Amino acid sequence: MSKAQNVFGTLRNFDLGNGRQGALQALPQLEKAGVGPVSRLPVSLRLVLESVLRNCDGQRVLEQNVRALANWQPTGPRTEEIPFVAARIVLQDFTGVPLLVDLAAMRSALARLGRNPKLIEPLVPVDLVVDHSVQVDYYGTAEALGKNLELEFNRNRERYQFLKWGMQAFETFKVVPPGIGIVHQVNLEYLAQGILSAPSTINYQLSTIFYPDTLVGTDSHTTMINGLGIVGWGVGGIEAEAGMLGQPVYFLTPDVVGVHLTGALREGVTATDLALTVTQMLRKAKVVGKFVEFFGPGAAALPVVDRATIANMAPEYGATMGFFPIDAECVSYLRATGRSEEHCRIYENYYRAQGLFGMPQKGEIQYSVELELDLAMVVPSVAGPKRPQDRIELPNMKREFAAAFTRPVTENGFGRASADLDKSFPVSAQAGFEAGGGIRHGSVVIAAITSCTNTSNPSVMLAAGLLAKKAVERGLQVNPLVKASLAPGSRVVSDYLERTGLQQYLDQLGFNLVGYGCTTCIGNSGPLPAPVDEAIGKYDVIAASVLSGNRNFEARVHQSIKANFLMSPPLVVAFALAGRVDIDLSREPIGQGKGGENVFLKDLWPTLPEVRDRMEAALKPEVFRQLYRDFAGQNPKWNEIPASGGNVYAWDAGSTYIQEPPFFQKFELQPGEIREIKGARALGIFGDSVTTDHISPAGSIKPTSPAGKYLVERGVAVEDFNSYGSRRGNDRVMTRGTFANVRIKNLMVPGTEGGVTRCFAGKDCARPPGEPVSIYDAAMAYQREGTPLVVIAGQEYGTGSSRDWAAKGTALLGVKAVIAQSFERIHRSNLVGMGVLPLQFKEGTGARTLKLDGTETFDVLGLGPALKPQQDLTVRLTRANGRVETIPVTCRIDTPIEVDYYQHGGILPYVLRQLVCP
Ligand code: SF4
């Protein structure tokens, strides 16, 4: 039990509504005490301030931190860092397993040093939801769910055994087993409480202190919970580990962009259309690294499920959060999803006592910038073919696909001749597979109702079911080329789709249930039918996917599909019926009905009353209570998995899934010194928008890749490779998979795709210098001769999902610095967290202007013990002809604590040393 801090005299009681009193750190008292004008701060910042105030202990969190945040200036300089102690942590299995591997490795390191391994123990509750591992191998049949689950357990048995070890080894580590749902939907519907409490002593008296539910998660879309007025965002696994072990998550004081919402969505416009509109608008407004807070009458009128859809896409618009303040809608949602009456009363009373209840109106709060959006202006939209911010109004889809078809690849197009657009290609027949009428550019080959973004929102899921019903009644069918699937983020969705009788119509169109997990959204779309895949490869077809997800970067959805469009679930069904994306659904028929008559989208689109009538079936508290209890009892396959015991994990050298990583194997109690980097070689030179998926792919492993060869050498059959995401517990696979995305383009080897580079390692390398070789092989050759490496990149390096293996793999390949034109927020901090130096070119400079081709060597000068955040450094470039140039760069170690992390070789060695020698 902790002693409540009362540095500013802000501890107060409030009425719990059940005749009892609870304690809180009262933010209004802070203002009364003259500390700062707290009541004018954005709500999201006040919630962070509560955490800073409550954890102000003079060590991790200082009085100065409270004062600085309480006096936040809307347009002030952003130099102060905020130490944020999150109340809990959520993980998904792709990121959670490697995180648990790191914790286990730290325990092993302590055991080797003769220290108590139990020093490594999460200090806050940690929930891991197993959602990323289910793949769509089976579809279009009633057995798909069971068979996919069976395969998932077969493929992931070792990982699940390891998770079970973690459940018994760590006291506050809980697992939601496979087959239950998607982490962010499970968080919204079940894990999130909105208000938390802990026993505490106040003036030597036993009391209960209440505080806002806040979290960080090892998944970018953790922001979805912002829709319920909860502060939380995605962090790298390494930061989450530090957070678990008592370190605050540090971030630069943000700008807060207020988005004033007015009006209401028109008939026929969905929350997905709104989310895509907001994404495009906020990308243009450059909100990267900022908090976004929605307010005004339009925000107040949106139900929590719509707010959550918009909040979910915060990473796509680049914001740290897309936050909606707390109001009566939040209470209604908590009540409707099975939280108790007493809990809802405490929740409301707490936020009223804090002056934080109710949607702010214009003029009440000072934001850094205010933007306006009239919801009535939103129109049906999709986004693609390669980026979520490239919104297309539905009637323009045909024109936009044709434009993208011929646009250069460098401008997010496909660089094809317009004469090729209308060509059609044969697809060979195969037992059990009808070839249909052949395949064209723009043919839909995957249609997936997927992703927590949308499956947590009953209005769009019911709309998909209603559209399917009308289509079936009109006699429409889905082309056999389309691999259709339905993968909700919780079993509640199936309950209401069954209850409303709509699932049967989705089934008839092939949208059978395939699993409760991320599936297509994370690229686990499973194989296409062989004849389709062959035809795409043979004729180089620009095939399309349509999905209700939030990401559509190349090769994310499926390696063979180049055009990927995000859209609402009812539009996914509509495009599956149309069978192609180059269609104007506002004018052209979607298909022909029973009598040969043309059927248009408007004939099938559900009306608002039709959706509203069925909404009651969707939010039944007793269903949530029943489905979110006794996971183990409801999941016999999980129960069958054996668990090993003990506080220290018994590593199995033969495992191809779980290996002890090298991060702590030579751990020393004293850190080294910061030194200049000398004589480095370029491992890769990349263009703009290199994603974390390019750096560390999550999808399938090619047998001919270094990771594939490693697995084959260890007797793993190709069909048992599983995905990179599922093998993140094995650093040997992941290091070999770094930069191994089949679509990554290394400009050192122009005209190629995949993880290839030129290697100039001298001794100990059999190949002639400069010959193309895999990035992994080159990195190992450089490591053998002790040559440090750098990576050169363009704008937005590391954009996309938070993926700590993108930084871990980079570090393990021997990369000492990444020099980019700009960095994505989480990846930059992950690089520092792994001891890799992020350096930023000055405006107007980059690989192209410097004419770099990889034959150069690089020295990073000015690095030393006196390193300061964002200090200017110099890169000395020596060209192949001996000419030397110096380039000024900014060191993107942004905060003082990051200097410490860098000096210690990363955040985890830093934390471990703090624990061992506090
Ligand atoms: S469904 Fe998609 S967005 Fe949601 S957690 Fe899974 S991968 Fe992330």
XYZ file of N, CA, C and O and ligand atoms in Angstrom, residues 131-132 182-184 219 221 312 451-453 518 521-522 550 556, ligand 1:
72
model
N -4.495 -11.642 -29.927
C -5.406 -11.328 -31.037
C -4.721 -11.301 -32.394
O -5.374 -11.360 -33.424
N -3.385 -11.232 -32.405
C -2.697 -10.999 -33.673
C -2.323 -12.292 -34.416
O -1.738 -12.218 -35.484
N -10.227 -8.597 -30.166
C -9.105 -7.722 -30.530
C -8.824 -6.789 -29.358
O -9.743 -6.239 -28.752
N -7.544 -6.573 -29.078
C -7.135 -5.881 -27.860
C -7.891 -4.569 -27.628
O -8.376 -4.326 -26.523
N -8.038 -3.738 -28.641
C -8.630 -2.414 -28.389
C -10.139 -2.487 -28.193
O -10.721 -1.686 -27.474
N 0.733 -1.019 -28.899
C 0.075 -1.089 -30.192
C -0.378 0.326 -30.521
O -0.943 1.009 -29.674
N -2.763 1.598 -32.066
C -4.185 1.961 -31.996
C -4.757 1.906 -30.582
O -5.984 1.939 -30.409
N -9.415 5.739 -32.857
C -8.602 4.608 -33.296
C -7.583 5.032 -34.347
O -6.440 4.583 -34.347
N -10.877 -5.547 -38.254
C -10.261 -4.432 -37.533
C -11.145 -3.807 -36.473
O -12.295 -3.443 -36.704
N -10.513 -3.630 -35.309
C -11.173 -2.983 -34.180
C -11.705 -1.603 -34.550
O -12.693 -1.145 -33.979
N -11.083 -0.936 -35.522
C -11.545 0.396 -35.953
C -13.053 0.386 -36.167
O -13.758 1.307 -35.770
N -7.277 -10.011 -35.212
C -6.919 -8.950 -36.166
C -6.980 -9.400 -37.626
O -7.251 -8.601 -38.514
N -6.437 -7.234 -40.998
C -5.963 -5.903 -40.604
C -4.454 -5.902 -40.347
O -3.774 -4.928 -40.632
N -3.919 -7.004 -39.833
C -2.475 -7.053 -39.553
C -1.732 -7.823 -40.655
O -0.534 -8.074 -40.564
N -7.480 0.015 -40.910
C -6.974 1.382 -40.810
C -5.643 1.573 -41.511
O -5.106 2.662 -41.519
N 1.084 -4.929 -46.791
C 0.586 -5.194 -45.443
C -0.580 -6.180 -45.488
O -0.619 -7.142 -44.720
S -7.420 -5.045 -35.626
Fe -5.849 -3.921 -36.698
S -5.765 -1.957 -35.671
Fe -6.869 -3.330 -34.330
S -5.289 -4.138 -32.966
Fe -5.500 -5.558 -34.665
S -3.952 -4.959 -36.141
Fe -4.222 -3.247 -34.708
